[in-house]
Amino acid sequence: MNAGRNLLKSGMKILARRIGSVFILLLMVSEVTGSPRAMAIGDPPETTITRLGPTPSSEVVNFTLTSDQPTIFECNLDGAGFVPCPSAYTTPALAEGEHVLRVRAIDSDGNIDPTPAGEAWVVDTIPPVTALVAYPAAISNEDIATFEFVANENPATFECNIDDGGYIPCISPFVTTSLISGTHTLSVQTTDSANRTSFVPFTWIVDLDAPTTDVTQIGAIPSANIVFFTLTSNEPVVFECNLDSSGWAQCAANLRTPRLAEGDHTLLVRSIDHAGNEGDTVTHTWQVDTLTTNEVDQRTFVPLESPKRLVDTRGGNRFGTTSTNGVSIKRIKITGATTITGDTTGLPDTNIGAVALNITAVGGNDNNGYGFIT
């Protein structure tokens, strides 16, 4: 009888171990009285995961695994299956992206935690990338600047810092105002969900001051009616010129006019700096007069054919190929109103016959004895 009772006890113990995590009550016979009683083999363990050390953005993460009773642990990383693991668990180096660790405890009776503990995190070792998609010109003439920026990660937060004044939360577009002339810098700091940060700086120049313009006439070629000017400013600029109301056009700092007609001329000059500021317009006027001794613009004269006589009917003066004082007359200049008669062969067709003219006779040596006939 005693032998049977001991065998029953031994069989019941073996059965409990085979059932494992199932909570059961076994009827055992009291060794003292032989009467049956209820006995709990054990509750399944509870598992807890605690993450240690570096931020979850690291490639390697450390965990401490605990349970409410003496146990061993099994780990399942990223669905690879449960395998034994220590209570101080360190992951292998992980790739960028999301990861999940599940851990279950097994007690000394073989009971397995039916609800494994889980931990999810993201490995993010790369800082966010921020791009400026709108910004002022490198040199600007505005006291306000607008910036637009985007990050390659979402969510992400931004902070802006103007001229080292400190970072403040900001969004795109970011507008800064009341800028003064000088160099300015904006720095945009971007922070992603893994607390990684990056910085993007942008530097530009604000120029609110108009340039000055100076025009200096430095010489001329009187016989060709050409004038030279030097244009200067107090800063790097582009010059624009308007000669005799011909329209504005870009011009060189060392300016040479084309051949000019006799009379009054006007040159307007303005300067525009790299920021687009336009300076005041400077006006320079002068007169072209080439009727000086031995300096005659050949293009404005009509050659005389020998013999030739032109008569000023008002004064009775006669001009031909030879004057009364023996000086050879080589050209006449037709400039305006008086009436002439005589042989007009060789003159332009528009001057044939009686024509209202002013006449200038120019001698071969000088102008002595000749001039305008009025």
Short mmCIF file of N, CA and C in Angstrom, two decimals, residues 302-306 308 310 319-321 329-332 345 347:
data_model
loop_
_atom_site.label_atom_id
_atom_site.label_comp_id
_atom_site.label_asym_id
_atom_site.label_seq_id
_atom_site.Cartn_x
_atom_site.Cartn_y
_atom_site.Cartn_z
N VAL A 302 30.80 120.89 -99.77
CA VAL A 302 30.57 120.51 -101.17
C VAL A 302 31.76 121.00 -102.00
N PRO A 303 32.49 120.13 -102.72
CA PRO A 303 33.63 120.60 -103.53
C PRO A 303 33.15 121.54 -104.63
N LEU A 304 33.97 122.55 -104.95
CA LEU A 304 33.70 123.46 -106.06
C LEU A 304 34.42 122.98 -107.30
N GLU A 305 33.72 123.07 -108.45
CA GLU A 305 34.35 122.75 -109.73
C GLU A 305 34.76 124.06 -110.41
N SER A 306 35.92 124.11 -110.96
CA SER A 306 36.41 125.34 -111.59
C SER A 306 35.91 125.46 -113.03
N LYS A 308 33.70 128.63 -111.02
CA LYS A 308 32.40 128.66 -110.35
C LYS A 308 32.23 130.03 -109.71
N LEU A 310 29.31 132.02 -107.22
CA LEU A 310 28.03 132.08 -106.50
C LEU A 310 27.86 133.51 -106.02
N PHE A 319 31.72 134.70 -105.12
CA PHE A 319 32.69 133.70 -104.69
C PHE A 319 32.88 132.71 -105.81
N GLY A 320 34.10 132.46 -106.16
CA GLY A 320 34.40 131.50 -107.21
C GLY A 320 35.60 130.67 -106.81
N THR A 321 36.28 130.16 -107.80
CA THR A 321 37.44 129.34 -107.48
C THR A 321 38.63 130.18 -107.06
N ILE A 329 39.98 129.39 -103.09
CA ILE A 329 38.82 128.92 -102.35
C ILE A 329 38.55 127.46 -102.75
N LYS A 330 38.63 126.56 -101.80
CA LYS A 330 38.53 125.15 -102.13
C LYS A 330 37.16 124.54 -101.85
N ARG A 331 36.42 125.08 -100.86
CA ARG A 331 35.14 124.48 -100.51
C ARG A 331 34.18 125.56 -100.06
N ILE A 332 32.91 125.27 -100.19
CA ILE A 332 31.90 126.11 -99.55
C ILE A 332 31.05 125.21 -98.65
N THR A 345 26.59 124.26 -111.11
CA THR A 345 27.01 122.94 -111.55
C THR A 345 27.93 122.30 -110.51
N LEU A 347 26.98 121.24 -107.53
CA LEU A 347 26.34 121.25 -106.21
C LEU A 347 25.30 120.14 -106.15
#
